[in-house]
C-alpha cells in the first residue's frame, strides 16, 4: 500500500492499518456520517440525515398524517454492532423528522423483522392490525415483500398507502407501481474522492483540508409516493 499515493478503505476493517498509514499518506474511508472517525482520515459519506428528512418531507407532501418504519434485525445482533446502531439511529431520526412535519409515528408502527422468519406473514399481520398512510423501508430489500403483502391484502400502493426507501434502486426493478426512493451517490463518492486526492497531490490542498462534505442523495420520483394534487 505504501507504494501508492493514497489509500482507500471501506468501513472499520483494518482500522489500525488505516490509522498507521494516515501518518504517511492520504487515507480515505467510505463510512457512514454517523460513525466516529479520527481527523487524520478523510471521511467519504452520503448525506443520510438529509435523505431521511427528505423522505419525511415527501410523506407530508403526499398528505399523509401517519407513518411507519420497517427495519431488519439479525437474530444474534449485538447492541454494539455498527449496522444495528445505524438502523436504530435512522429509526430515531426518521421519527424526529416526521414529528417536525406534523406526522405521527407511534411506537407500534416502528416494525422490526428478524431473519429466518416468514416476512410476508409478519407484514400482512402488521398491515391488517394498524396500517399507516406512509411507510419508510429502513431496509430496502424488504420493499418487494411489502409490495406483495399489500397486494395480498388488497391495499393499493400509491393510493391507500405510500411507500419510500433508500437504495441504489436495482432491487426495485419490476415493482409496480414504481418505487419512490432516495438513491445514494455511489459513483459521485468515487469521483469526488479522486478529485480531492488529485488536488492534494498537485499541492492545491493541505492534508488538513482533505475533507469531503457528505454528498446528497438523488430523489427518484415513482408512483408509490406521489405528492397530493
mmCIF file with all atom_site columns, C-alpha atoms in Angstrom:
data_model
loop_
_atom_site.group_PDB
_atom_site.id
_atom_site.type_symbol
_atom_site.label_atom_id
_atom_site.label_alt_id
_atom_site.label_comp_id
_atom_site.label_asym_id
_atom_site.label_entity_id
_atom_site.label_seq_id
_atom_site.pdbx_PDB_ins_code
_atom_site.Cartn_x
_atom_site.Cartn_y
_atom_site.Cartn_z
_atom_site.occupancy
_atom_site.B_iso_or_equiv
_atom_site.pdbx_formal_charge
_atom_site.auth_seq_id
_atom_site.auth_comp_id
_atom_site.auth_asym_id
_atom_site.auth_atom_id
_atom_site.pdbx_PDB_model_num
ATOM 1   C CA . UNK A 1 1   ? 0.000   0.000   0.000   1.00 0.00 ? 1   UNK A CA 1
ATOM 2   C CA . UNK A 1 2   ? 2.848   2.399   0.811   1.00 0.00 ? 2   UNK A CA 1
ATOM 3   C CA . UNK A 1 3   ? 3.922   2.313   -2.852  1.00 0.00 ? 3   UNK A CA 1
ATOM 4   C CA . UNK A 1 4   ? 0.748   4.234   -3.746  1.00 0.00 ? 4   UNK A CA 1
ATOM 5   C CA . UNK A 1 5   ? -0.065  7.925   -3.414  1.00 0.00 ? 5   UNK A CA 1
ATOM 6   C CA . UNK A 1 6   ? -3.185  7.359   -1.294  1.00 0.00 ? 6   UNK A CA 1
ATOM 7   C CA . UNK A 1 7   ? -5.165  4.560   0.349   1.00 0.00 ? 7   UNK A CA 1
ATOM 8   C CA . UNK A 1 8   ? -8.888  3.941   0.120   1.00 0.00 ? 8   UNK A CA 1
ATOM 9   C CA . UNK A 1 9   ? -10.840 1.829   2.639   1.00 0.00 ? 9   UNK A CA 1
ATOM 10  C CA . UNK A 1 10  ? -14.453 0.922   3.322   1.00 0.00 ? 10  UNK A CA 1
ATOM 11  C CA . UNK A 1 11  ? -15.651 0.874   6.933   1.00 0.00 ? 11  UNK A CA 1
ATOM 12  C CA . UNK A 1 12  ? -13.679 -0.134  10.013  1.00 0.00 ? 12  UNK A CA 1
ATOM 13  C CA . UNK A 1 13  ? -11.894 -3.175  8.581   1.00 0.00 ? 13  UNK A CA 1
ATOM 14  C CA . UNK A 1 14  ? -8.121  -2.951  9.136   1.00 0.00 ? 14  UNK A CA 1
ATOM 15  C CA . UNK A 1 15  ? -8.741  0.204   11.162  1.00 0.00 ? 15  UNK A CA 1
ATOM 16  C CA . UNK A 1 16  ? -5.349  0.093   12.881  1.00 0.00 ? 16  UNK A CA 1
ATOM 17  C CA . UNK A 1 17  ? -3.684  -0.124  9.462   1.00 0.00 ? 17  UNK A CA 1
ATOM 18  C CA . UNK A 1 18  ? -5.730  2.866   8.287   1.00 0.00 ? 18  UNK A CA 1
ATOM 19  C CA . UNK A 1 19  ? -4.581  4.985   11.226  1.00 0.00 ? 19  UNK A CA 1
ATOM 20  C CA . UNK A 1 20  ? -0.946  3.969   10.728  1.00 0.00 ? 20  UNK A CA 1
ATOM 21  C CA . UNK A 1 21  ? -0.994  4.762   7.003   1.00 0.00 ? 21  UNK A CA 1
ATOM 22  C CA . UNK A 1 22  ? -2.699  8.116   7.670   1.00 0.00 ? 22  UNK A CA 1
ATOM 23  C CA . UNK A 1 23  ? 0.574   9.322   9.228   1.00 0.00 ? 23  UNK A CA 1
ATOM 24  C CA . UNK A 1 24  ? 2.293   8.945   5.860   1.00 0.00 ? 24  UNK A CA 1
ATOM 25  C CA . UNK A 1 25  ? -0.294  9.452   3.108   1.00 0.00 ? 25  UNK A CA 1
ATOM 26  C CA . UNK A 1 26  ? -3.895  10.489  2.457   1.00 0.00 ? 26  UNK A CA 1
ATOM 27  C CA . UNK A 1 27  ? -6.310  7.804   3.694   1.00 0.00 ? 27  UNK A CA 1
ATOM 28  C CA . UNK A 1 28  ? -9.943  7.970   2.600   1.00 0.00 ? 28  UNK A CA 1
ATOM 29  C CA . UNK A 1 29  ? -12.696 5.905   4.150   1.00 0.00 ? 29  UNK A CA 1
ATOM 30  C CA . UNK A 1 30  ? -16.208 5.228   2.845   1.00 0.00 ? 30  UNK A CA 1
ATOM 31  C CA . UNK A 1 31  ? -18.099 5.169   6.123   1.00 0.00 ? 31  UNK A CA 1
ATOM 32  C CA . UNK A 1 32  ? -21.428 6.370   7.492   1.00 0.00 ? 32  UNK A CA 1
ATOM 33  C CA . UNK A 1 33  ? -21.668 10.001  8.585   1.00 0.00 ? 33  UNK A CA 1
ATOM 34  C CA . UNK A 1 34  ? -22.879 8.609   11.934  1.00 0.00 ? 34  UNK A CA 1
ATOM 35  C CA . UNK A 1 35  ? -19.588 6.808   12.697  1.00 0.00 ? 35  UNK A CA 1
ATOM 36  C CA . UNK A 1 36  ? -16.699 8.384   14.556  1.00 0.00 ? 36  UNK A CA 1
ATOM 37  C CA . UNK A 1 37  ? -13.507 8.761   12.547  1.00 0.00 ? 37  UNK A CA 1
ATOM 38  C CA . UNK A 1 38  ? -10.076 10.145  13.529  1.00 0.00 ? 38  UNK A CA 1
ATOM 39  C CA . UNK A 1 39  ? -9.489  13.588  11.996  1.00 0.00 ? 39  UNK A CA 1
ATOM 40  C CA . UNK A 1 40  ? -6.434  12.365  10.067  1.00 0.00 ? 40  UNK A CA 1
ATOM 41  C CA . UNK A 1 41  ? -8.660  10.030  7.966   1.00 0.00 ? 41  UNK A CA 1
ATOM 42  C CA . UNK A 1 42  ? -10.802 11.621  5.259   1.00 0.00 ? 42  UNK A CA 1
ATOM 43  C CA . UNK A 1 43  ? -14.441 10.591  5.501   1.00 0.00 ? 43  UNK A CA 1
ATOM 44  C CA . UNK A 1 44  ? -16.317 9.807   2.269   1.00 0.00 ? 44  UNK A CA 1
ATOM 45  C CA . UNK A 1 45  ? -20.025 9.571   3.007   1.00 0.00 ? 45  UNK A CA 1
ATOM 46  C CA . UNK A 1 46  ? -23.533 10.209  1.762   1.00 0.00 ? 46  UNK A CA 1
ATOM 47  C CA . UNK A 1 47  ? -25.865 12.689  3.467   1.00 0.00 ? 47  UNK A CA 1
ATOM 48  C CA . UNK A 1 48  ? -28.105 10.194  5.271   1.00 0.00 ? 48  UNK A CA 1
ATOM 49  C CA . UNK A 1 49  ? -29.715 12.716  7.603   1.00 0.00 ? 49  UNK A CA 1
ATOM 50  C CA . UNK A 1 50  ? -30.626 14.943  4.680   1.00 0.00 ? 50  UNK A CA 1
ATOM 51  C CA . UNK A 1 51  ? -32.130 11.937  2.838   1.00 0.00 ? 51  UNK A CA 1
ATOM 52  C CA . UNK A 1 52  ? -34.243 10.912  5.838   1.00 0.00 ? 52  UNK A CA 1
ATOM 53  C CA . UNK A 1 53  ? -35.501 14.466  6.208   1.00 0.00 ? 53  UNK A CA 1
ATOM 54  C CA . UNK A 1 54  ? -36.452 14.422  2.514   1.00 0.00 ? 54  UNK A CA 1
ATOM 55  C CA . UNK A 1 55  ? -38.407 11.173  2.988   1.00 0.00 ? 55  UNK A CA 1
ATOM 56  C CA . UNK A 1 56  ? -40.339 12.675  5.912   1.00 0.00 ? 56  UNK A CA 1
ATOM 57  C CA . UNK A 1 57  ? -40.994 15.754  3.784   1.00 0.00 ? 57  UNK A CA 1
ATOM 58  C CA . UNK A 1 58  ? -42.342 13.575  0.984   1.00 0.00 ? 58  UNK A CA 1
ATOM 59  C CA . UNK A 1 59  ? -44.768 11.972  3.425   1.00 0.00 ? 59  UNK A CA 1
ATOM 60  C CA . UNK A 1 60  ? -46.087 15.451  4.212   1.00 0.00 ? 60  UNK A CA 1
ATOM 61  C CA . UNK A 1 61  ? -46.324 16.334  0.513   1.00 0.00 ? 61  UNK A CA 1
ATOM 62  C CA . UNK A 1 62  ? -48.366 13.163  -0.017  1.00 0.00 ? 62  UNK A CA 1
ATOM 63  C CA . UNK A 1 63  ? -50.854 14.462  2.529   1.00 0.00 ? 63  UNK A CA 1
ATOM 64  C CA . UNK A 1 64  ? -50.102 11.657  5.000   1.00 0.00 ? 64  UNK A CA 1
ATOM 65  C CA . UNK A 1 65  ? -50.765 12.129  8.709   1.00 0.00 ? 65  UNK A CA 1
ATOM 66  C CA . UNK A 1 66  ? -49.284 8.832   9.936   1.00 0.00 ? 66  UNK A CA 1
ATOM 67  C CA . UNK A 1 67  ? -46.147 6.893   9.039   1.00 0.00 ? 67  UNK A CA 1
ATOM 68  C CA . UNK A 1 68  ? -44.470 3.602   9.843   1.00 0.00 ? 68  UNK A CA 1
ATOM 69  C CA . UNK A 1 69  ? -40.943 2.175   9.583   1.00 0.00 ? 69  UNK A CA 1
ATOM 70  C CA . UNK A 1 70  ? -39.865 -1.320  8.531   1.00 0.00 ? 70  UNK A CA 1
ATOM 71  C CA . UNK A 1 71  ? -36.380 -2.425  9.609   1.00 0.00 ? 71  UNK A CA 1
ATOM 72  C CA . UNK A 1 72  ? -34.449 -5.688  9.565   1.00 0.00 ? 72  UNK A CA 1
ATOM 73  C CA . UNK A 1 73  ? -32.593 -7.226  12.528  1.00 0.00 ? 73  UNK A CA 1
ATOM 74  C CA . UNK A 1 74  ? -30.343 -10.260 12.726  1.00 0.00 ? 74  UNK A CA 1
ATOM 75  C CA . UNK A 1 75  ? -31.413 -12.757 15.360  1.00 0.00 ? 75  UNK A CA 1
ATOM 76  C CA . UNK A 1 76  ? -27.989 -12.676 17.052  1.00 0.00 ? 76  UNK A CA 1
ATOM 77  C CA . UNK A 1 77  ? -27.426 -8.926  16.754  1.00 0.00 ? 77  UNK A CA 1
ATOM 78  C CA . UNK A 1 78  ? -25.404 -7.064  19.374  1.00 0.00 ? 78  UNK A CA 1
ATOM 79  C CA . UNK A 1 79  ? -26.232 -3.586  20.655  1.00 0.00 ? 79  UNK A CA 1
ATOM 80  C CA . UNK A 1 80  ? -22.622 -2.681  19.757  1.00 0.00 ? 80  UNK A CA 1
ATOM 81  C CA . UNK A 1 81  ? -22.920 -3.900  16.158  1.00 0.00 ? 81  UNK A CA 1
ATOM 82  C CA . UNK A 1 82  ? -22.358 -0.883  13.819  1.00 0.00 ? 82  UNK A CA 1
ATOM 83  C CA . UNK A 1 83  ? -25.123 -1.954  11.441  1.00 0.00 ? 83  UNK A CA 1
ATOM 84  C CA . UNK A 1 84  ? -27.607 -2.337  14.278  1.00 0.00 ? 84  UNK A CA 1
ATOM 85  C CA . UNK A 1 85  ? -26.686 1.065   15.725  1.00 0.00 ? 85  UNK A CA 1
ATOM 86  C CA . UNK A 1 86  ? -27.139 2.753   12.335  1.00 0.00 ? 86  UNK A CA 1
ATOM 87  C CA . UNK A 1 87  ? -30.523 1.062   11.878  1.00 0.00 ? 87  UNK A CA 1
ATOM 88  C CA . UNK A 1 88  ? -31.725 2.278   15.275  1.00 0.00 ? 88  UNK A CA 1
ATOM 89  C CA . UNK A 1 89  ? -30.365 5.779   14.696  1.00 0.00 ? 89  UNK A CA 1
ATOM 90  C CA . UNK A 1 90  ? -32.169 6.004   11.347  1.00 0.00 ? 90  UNK A CA 1
ATOM 91  C CA . UNK A 1 91  ? -35.398 4.964   13.063  1.00 0.00 ? 91  UNK A CA 1
ATOM 92  C CA . UNK A 1 92  ? -34.987 7.720   15.632  1.00 0.00 ? 92  UNK A CA 1
ATOM 93  C CA . UNK A 1 93  ? -34.082 10.368  13.065  1.00 0.00 ? 93  UNK A CA 1
ATOM 94  C CA . UNK A 1 94  ? -36.993 9.499   10.779  1.00 0.00 ? 94  UNK A CA 1
ATOM 95  C CA . UNK A 1 95  ? -39.415 9.640   13.707  1.00 0.00 ? 95  UNK A CA 1
ATOM 96  C CA . UNK A 1 96  ? -37.959 13.009  14.731  1.00 0.00 ? 96  UNK A CA 1
ATOM 97  C CA . UNK A 1 97  ? -38.257 14.448  11.209  1.00 0.00 ? 97  UNK A CA 1
ATOM 98  C CA . UNK A 1 98  ? -41.822 13.133  10.868  1.00 0.00 ? 98  UNK A CA 1
ATOM 99  C CA . UNK A 1 99  ? -42.735 14.828  14.133  1.00 0.00 ? 99  UNK A CA 1
ATOM 100 C CA . UNK A 1 100 ? -41.314 18.094  12.790  1.00 0.00 ? 100 UNK A CA 1
ATOM 101 C CA . UNK A 1 101 ? -43.542 17.650  9.709   1.00 0.00 ? 101 UNK A CA 1
ATOM 102 C CA . UNK A 1 102 ? -46.627 17.009  11.861  1.00 0.00 ? 102 UNK A CA 1
ATOM 103 C CA . UNK A 1 103 ? -46.741 13.280  11.025  1.00 0.00 ? 103 UNK A CA 1
ATOM 104 C CA . UNK A 1 104 ? -47.387 10.701  13.735  1.00 0.00 ? 104 UNK A CA 1
ATOM 105 C CA . UNK A 1 105 ? -45.146 7.629   14.037  1.00 0.00 ? 105 UNK A CA 1
ATOM 106 C CA . UNK A 1 106 ? -46.416 5.654   17.007  1.00 0.00 ? 106 UNK A CA 1
ATOM 107 C CA . UNK A 1 107 ? -44.087 3.079   18.657  1.00 0.00 ? 107 UNK A CA 1
ATOM 108 C CA . UNK A 1 108 ? -46.432 0.345   17.421  1.00 0.00 ? 108 UNK A CA 1
ATOM 109 C CA . UNK A 1 109 ? -45.610 1.289   13.829  1.00 0.00 ? 109 UNK A CA 1
ATOM 110 C CA . UNK A 1 110 ? -41.836 1.049   14.248  1.00 0.00 ? 110 UNK A CA 1
ATOM 111 C CA . UNK A 1 111 ? -41.668 -2.520  12.919  1.00 0.00 ? 111 UNK A CA 1
ATOM 112 C CA . UNK A 1 112 ? -38.572 -4.727  13.185  1.00 0.00 ? 112 UNK A CA 1
ATOM 113 C CA . UNK A 1 113 ? -38.469 -8.003  11.240  1.00 0.00 ? 113 UNK A CA 1
ATOM 114 C CA . UNK A 1 114 ? -35.966 -10.677 12.225  1.00 0.00 ? 114 UNK A CA 1
ATOM 115 C CA . UNK A 1 115 ? -34.098 -13.046 9.923   1.00 0.00 ? 115 UNK A CA 1
ATOM 116 C CA . UNK A 1 116 ? -35.247 -16.617 9.290   1.00 0.00 ? 116 UNK A CA 1
ATOM 117 C CA . UNK A 1 117 ? -38.920 -15.732 9.684   1.00 0.00 ? 117 UNK A CA 1
ATOM 118 C CA . UNK A 1 118 ? -41.854 -15.505 7.291   1.00 0.00 ? 118 UNK A CA 1
ATOM 119 C CA . UNK A 1 119 ? -41.591 -11.797 6.430   1.00 0.00 ? 119 UNK A CA 1
ATOM 120 C CA . UNK A 1 120 ? -44.707 -11.883 4.279   1.00 0.00 ? 120 UNK A CA 1
ATOM 121 C CA . UNK A 1 121 ? -46.856 -13.291 7.079   1.00 0.00 ? 121 UNK A CA 1
ATOM 122 C CA . UNK A 1 122 ? -45.489 -10.813 9.609   1.00 0.00 ? 122 UNK A CA 1
ATOM 123 C CA . UNK A 1 123 ? -46.053 -7.881  7.258   1.00 0.00 ? 123 UNK A CA 1
ATOM 124 C CA . UNK A 1 124 ? -49.610 -8.960  6.459   1.00 0.00 ? 124 UNK A CA 1
ATOM 125 C CA . UNK A 1 125 ? -50.374 -9.184  10.186  1.00 0.00 ? 125 UNK A CA 1
ATOM 126 C CA . UNK A 1 126 ? -48.885 -5.730  10.849  1.00 0.00 ? 126 UNK A CA 1
ATOM 127 C CA . UNK A 1 127 ? -50.677 -4.144  7.898   1.00 0.00 ? 127 UNK A CA 1
ATOM 128 C CA . UNK A 1 128 ? -54.030 -5.638  8.906   1.00 0.00 ? 128 UNK A CA 1
ATOM 129 C CA . UNK A 1 129 ? -53.764 -4.530  12.519  1.00 0.00 ? 129 UNK A CA 1
ATOM 130 C CA . UNK A 1 130 ? -52.531 -0.944  12.242  1.00 0.00 ? 130 UNK A CA 1
ATOM 131 C CA . UNK A 1 131 ? -51.692 0.275   8.727   1.00 0.00 ? 131 UNK A CA 1
ATOM 132 C CA . UNK A 1 132 ? -50.112 3.750   8.497   1.00 0.00 ? 132 UNK A CA 1
ATOM 133 C CA . UNK A 1 133 ? -50.619 6.005   5.490   1.00 0.00 ? 133 UNK A CA 1
ATOM 134 C CA . UNK A 1 134 ? -46.885 6.095   4.682   1.00 0.00 ? 134 UNK A CA 1
ATOM 135 C CA . UNK A 1 135 ? -44.127 3.502   5.148   1.00 0.00 ? 135 UNK A CA 1
ATOM 136 C CA . UNK A 1 136 ? -40.363 4.064   5.071   1.00 0.00 ? 136 UNK A CA 1
ATOM 137 C CA . UNK A 1 137 ? -38.446 0.854   4.299   1.00 0.00 ? 137 UNK A CA 1
ATOM 138 C CA . UNK A 1 138 ? -35.398 1.208   6.542   1.00 0.00 ? 138 UNK A CA 1
ATOM 139 C CA . UNK A 1 139 ? -34.102 -1.992  4.905   1.00 0.00 ? 139 UNK A CA 1
ATOM 140 C CA . UNK A 1 140 ? -34.698 -1.695  1.174   1.00 0.00 ? 140 UNK A CA 1
ATOM 141 C CA . UNK A 1 141 ? -34.572 -5.454  0.495   1.00 0.00 ? 141 UNK A CA 1
ATOM 142 C CA . UNK A 1 142 ? -37.931 -5.764  2.276   1.00 0.00 ? 142 UNK A CA 1
ATOM 143 C CA . UNK A 1 143 ? -39.641 -3.460  -0.230  1.00 0.00 ? 143 UNK A CA 1
ATOM 144 C CA . UNK A 1 144 ? -40.604 -6.344  -2.533  1.00 0.00 ? 144 UNK A CA 1
ATOM 145 C CA . UNK A 1 145 ? -42.067 -8.297  0.405   1.00 0.00 ? 145 UNK A CA 1
ATOM 146 C CA . UNK A 1 146 ? -44.029 -5.208  1.414   1.00 0.00 ? 146 UNK A CA 1
ATOM 147 C CA . UNK A 1 147 ? -45.430 -4.807  -2.102  1.00 0.00 ? 147 UNK A CA 1
ATOM 148 C CA . UNK A 1 148 ? -46.511 -8.453  -2.180  1.00 0.00 ? 148 UNK A CA 1
ATOM 149 C CA . UNK A 1 149 ? -48.141 -8.226  1.240   1.00 0.00 ? 149 UNK A CA 1
ATOM 150 C CA . UNK A 1 150 ? -50.066 -5.109  0.220   1.00 0.00 ? 150 UNK A CA 1
ATOM 151 C CA . UNK A 1 151 ? -51.337 -6.862  -2.897  1.00 0.00 ? 151 UNK A CA 1
ATOM 152 C CA . UNK A 1 152 ? -52.421 -9.884  -0.849  1.00 0.00 ? 152 UNK A CA 1
ATOM 153 C CA . UNK A 1 153 ? -54.484 -7.600  1.391   1.00 0.00 ? 153 UNK A CA 1
ATOM 154 C CA . UNK A 1 154 ? -55.934 -5.500  -1.431  1.00 0.00 ? 154 UNK A CA 1
ATOM 155 C CA . UNK A 1 155 ? -54.050 -2.408  -0.273  1.00 0.00 ? 155 UNK A CA 1
ATOM 156 C CA . UNK A 1 156 ? -53.415 -0.081  -3.216  1.00 0.00 ? 156 UNK A CA 1
ATOM 157 C CA . UNK A 1 157 ? -49.839 1.219   -3.179  1.00 0.00 ? 157 UNK A CA 1
ATOM 158 C CA . UNK A 1 158 ? -49.745 4.903   -4.049  1.00 0.00 ? 158 UNK A CA 1
ATOM 159 C CA . UNK A 1 159 ? -53.397 5.338   -3.042  1.00 0.00 ? 159 UNK A CA 1
ATOM 160 C CA . UNK A 1 160 ? -54.222 3.573   0.220   1.00 0.00 ? 160 UNK A CA 1
ATOM 161 C CA . UNK A 1 161 ? -50.604 3.593   1.347   1.00 0.00 ? 161 UNK A CA 1
ATOM 162 C CA . UNK A 1 162 ? -47.408 5.344   0.227   1.00 0.00 ? 162 UNK A CA 1
ATOM 163 C CA . UNK A 1 163 ? -44.003 3.673   0.258   1.00 0.00 ? 163 UNK A CA 1
ATOM 164 C CA . UNK A 1 164 ? -40.435 5.036   0.106   1.00 0.00 ? 164 UNK A CA 1
ATOM 165 C CA . UNK A 1 165 ? -36.963 3.569   0.572   1.00 0.00 ? 165 UNK A CA 1
ATOM 166 C CA . UNK A 1 166 ? -33.270 4.414   0.412   1.00 0.00 ? 166 UNK A CA 1
ATOM 167 C CA . UNK A 1 167 ? -31.376 2.304   -2.153  1.00 0.00 ? 167 UNK A CA 1
ATOM 168 C CA . UNK A 1 168 ? -29.352 2.332   -5.392  1.00 0.00 ? 168 UNK A CA 1
ATOM 169 C CA . UNK A 1 169 ? -32.620 1.130   -6.944  1.00 0.00 ? 169 UNK A CA 1
ATOM 170 C CA . UNK A 1 170 ? -31.690 -2.067  -8.815  1.00 0.00 ? 170 UNK A CA 1
ATOM 171 C CA . UNK A 1 171 ? -33.663 -4.242  -6.396  1.00 0.00 ? 171 UNK A CA 1
ATOM 172 C CA . UNK A 1 172 ? -36.829 -2.319  -7.289  1.00 0.00 ? 172 UNK A CA 1
ATOM 173 C CA . UNK A 1 173 ? -36.724 -3.444  -10.916 1.00 0.00 ? 173 UNK A CA 1
ATOM 174 C CA . UNK A 1 174 ? -40.121 -4.768  -11.975 1.00 0.00 ? 174 UNK A CA 1
ATOM 175 C CA . UNK A 1 175 ? -42.045 -3.447  -8.967  1.00 0.00 ? 175 UNK A CA 1
ATOM 176 C CA . UNK A 1 176 ? -45.303 -1.753  -9.933  1.00 0.00 ? 176 UNK A CA 1
ATOM 177 C CA . UNK A 1 177 ? -46.130 0.984   -9.188  1.00 0.00 ? 177 UNK A CA 1
ATOM 178 C CA . UNK A 1 178 ? -42.569 2.274   -9.472  1.00 0.00 ? 178 UNK A CA 1
ATOM 179 C CA . UNK A 1 179 ? -40.921 2.886   -6.101  1.00 0.00 ? 179 UNK A CA 1
ATOM 180 C CA . UNK A 1 180 ? -40.183 6.418   -4.919  1.00 0.00 ? 180 UNK A CA 1
ATOM 181 C CA . UNK A 1 181 ? -36.724 6.335   -3.345  1.00 0.00 ? 181 UNK A CA 1
ATOM 182 C CA . UNK A 1 182 ? -33.562 8.162   -2.386  1.00 0.00 ? 182 UNK A CA 1
ATOM 183 C CA . UNK A 1 183 ? -30.598 6.984   -4.474  1.00 0.00 ? 183 UNK A CA 1
ATOM 184 C CA . UNK A 1 184 ? -27.180 7.121   -2.742  1.00 0.00 ? 184 UNK A CA 1
ATOM 185 C CA . UNK A 1 185 ? -24.377 8.946   -4.583  1.00 0.00 ? 185 UNK A CA 1
ATOM 186 C CA . UNK A 1 186 ? -22.176 5.876   -5.064  1.00 0.00 ? 186 UNK A CA 1
ATOM 187 C CA . UNK A 1 187 ? -20.438 6.981   -8.267  1.00 0.00 ? 187 UNK A CA 1
ATOM 188 C CA . UNK A 1 188 ? -20.217 10.569  -7.062  1.00 0.00 ? 188 UNK A CA 1
ATOM 189 C CA . UNK A 1 189 ? -18.366 9.483   -3.895  1.00 0.00 ? 189 UNK A CA 1
ATOM 190 C CA . UNK A 1 190 ? -15.726 7.718   -6.013  1.00 0.00 ? 190 UNK A CA 1
ATOM 191 C CA . UNK A 1 191 ? -15.340 10.711  -8.348  1.00 0.00 ? 191 UNK A CA 1
ATOM 192 C CA . UNK A 1 192 ? -15.076 13.244  -5.509  1.00 0.00 ? 192 UNK A CA 1
ATOM 193 C CA . UNK A 1 193 ? -12.503 11.074  -3.721  1.00 0.00 ? 193 UNK A CA 1
ATOM 194 C CA . UNK A 1 194 ? -10.258 11.003  -6.798  1.00 0.00 ? 194 UNK A CA 1
ATOM 195 C CA . UNK A 1 195 ? -10.696 14.771  -7.318  1.00 0.00 ? 195 UNK A CA 1
ATOM 196 C CA . UNK A 1 196 ? -9.652  15.570  -3.755  1.00 0.00 ? 196 UNK A CA 1
ATOM 197 C CA . UNK A 1 197 ? -6.633  13.268  -3.858  1.00 0.00 ? 197 UNK A CA 1
ATOM 198 C CA . UNK A 1 198 ? -5.510  14.776  -7.193  1.00 0.00 ? 198 UNK A CA 1
ATOM 199 C CA . UNK A 1 199 ? -5.807  18.297  -5.754  1.00 0.00 ? 199 UNK A CA 1
ATOM 200 C CA . UNK A 1 200 ? -3.710  17.227  -2.781  1.00 0.00 ? 200 UNK A CA 1
ATOM 201 C CA . UNK A 1 201 ? -1.040  15.602  -4.965  1.00 0.00 ? 201 UNK A CA 1
ATOM 202 C CA . UNK A 1 202 ? -0.830  18.758  -7.114  1.00 0.00 ? 202 UNK A CA 1
ATOM 203 C CA . UNK A 1 203 ? -0.281  20.834  -3.976  1.00 0.00 ? 203 UNK A CA 1
ATOM 204 C CA . UNK A 1 204 ? -3.649  22.590  -4.137  1.00 0.00 ? 204 UNK A CA 1
ATOM 205 C CA . UNK A 1 205 ? -4.805  21.158  -0.793  1.00 0.00 ? 205 UNK A CA 1
ATOM 206 C CA . UNK A 1 206 ? -3.054  20.660  2.523   1.00 0.00 ? 206 UNK A CA 1
ATOM 207 C CA . UNK A 1 207 ? -3.574  17.377  4.380   1.00 0.00 ? 207 UNK A CA 1
ATOM 208 C CA . UNK A 1 208 ? -5.873  19.034  6.921   1.00 0.00 ? 208 UNK A CA 1
ATOM 209 C CA . UNK A 1 209 ? -8.014  20.366  4.039   1.00 0.00 ? 209 UNK A CA 1
ATOM 210 C CA . UNK A 1 210 ? -8.613  16.887  2.632   1.00 0.00 ? 210 UNK A CA 1
ATOM 211 C CA . UNK A 1 211 ? -12.208 16.733  3.889   1.00 0.00 ? 211 UNK A CA 1
ATOM 212 C CA . UNK A 1 212 ? -15.136 15.827  1.631   1.00 0.00 ? 212 UNK A CA 1
ATOM 213 C CA . UNK A 1 213 ? -18.598 17.096  2.657   1.00 0.00 ? 213 UNK A CA 1
ATOM 214 C CA . UNK A 1 214 ? -21.353 14.418  2.753   1.00 0.00 ? 214 UNK A CA 1
ATOM 215 C CA . UNK A 1 215 ? -22.784 14.015  -0.751  1.00 0.00 ? 215 UNK A CA 1
ATOM 216 C CA . UNK A 1 216 ? -26.517 14.319  -1.357  1.00 0.00 ? 216 UNK A CA 1
ATOM 217 C CA . UNK A 1 217 ? -28.820 11.518  -2.439  1.00 0.00 ? 217 UNK A CA 1
ATOM 218 C CA . UNK A 1 218 ? -30.844 11.818  -5.646  1.00 0.00 ? 218 UNK A CA 1
ATOM 219 C CA . UNK A 1 219 ? -34.610 11.873  -5.232  1.00 0.00 ? 219 UNK A CA 1
ATOM 220 C CA . UNK A 1 220 ? -36.254 9.397   -7.624  1.00 0.00 ? 220 UNK A CA 1
ATOM 221 C CA . UNK A 1 221 ? -39.980 10.010  -8.004  1.00 0.00 ? 221 UNK A CA 1
ATOM 222 C CA . UNK A 1 222 ? -42.090 6.920   -8.562  1.00 0.00 ? 222 UNK A CA 1
ATOM 223 C CA . UNK A 1 223 ? -45.821 6.310   -8.295  1.00 0.00 ? 223 UNK A CA 1
ATOM 224 C CA . UNK A 1 224 ? -45.570 4.697   -4.855  1.00 0.00 ? 224 UNK A CA 1
ATOM 225 C CA . UNK A 1 225 ? -45.487 8.103   -3.121  1.00 0.00 ? 225 UNK A CA 1
ATOM 226 C CA . UNK A 1 226 ? -46.801 10.880  -5.346  1.00 0.00 ? 226 UNK A CA 1
ATOM 227 C CA . UNK A 1 227 ? -47.412 14.378  -3.930  1.00 0.00 ? 227 UNK A CA 1
ATOM 228 C CA . UNK A 1 228 ? -51.013 15.208  -3.190  1.00 0.00 ? 228 UNK A CA 1
ATOM 229 C CA . UNK A 1 229 ? -52.660 17.109  -6.036  1.00 0.00 ? 229 UNK A CA 1
#
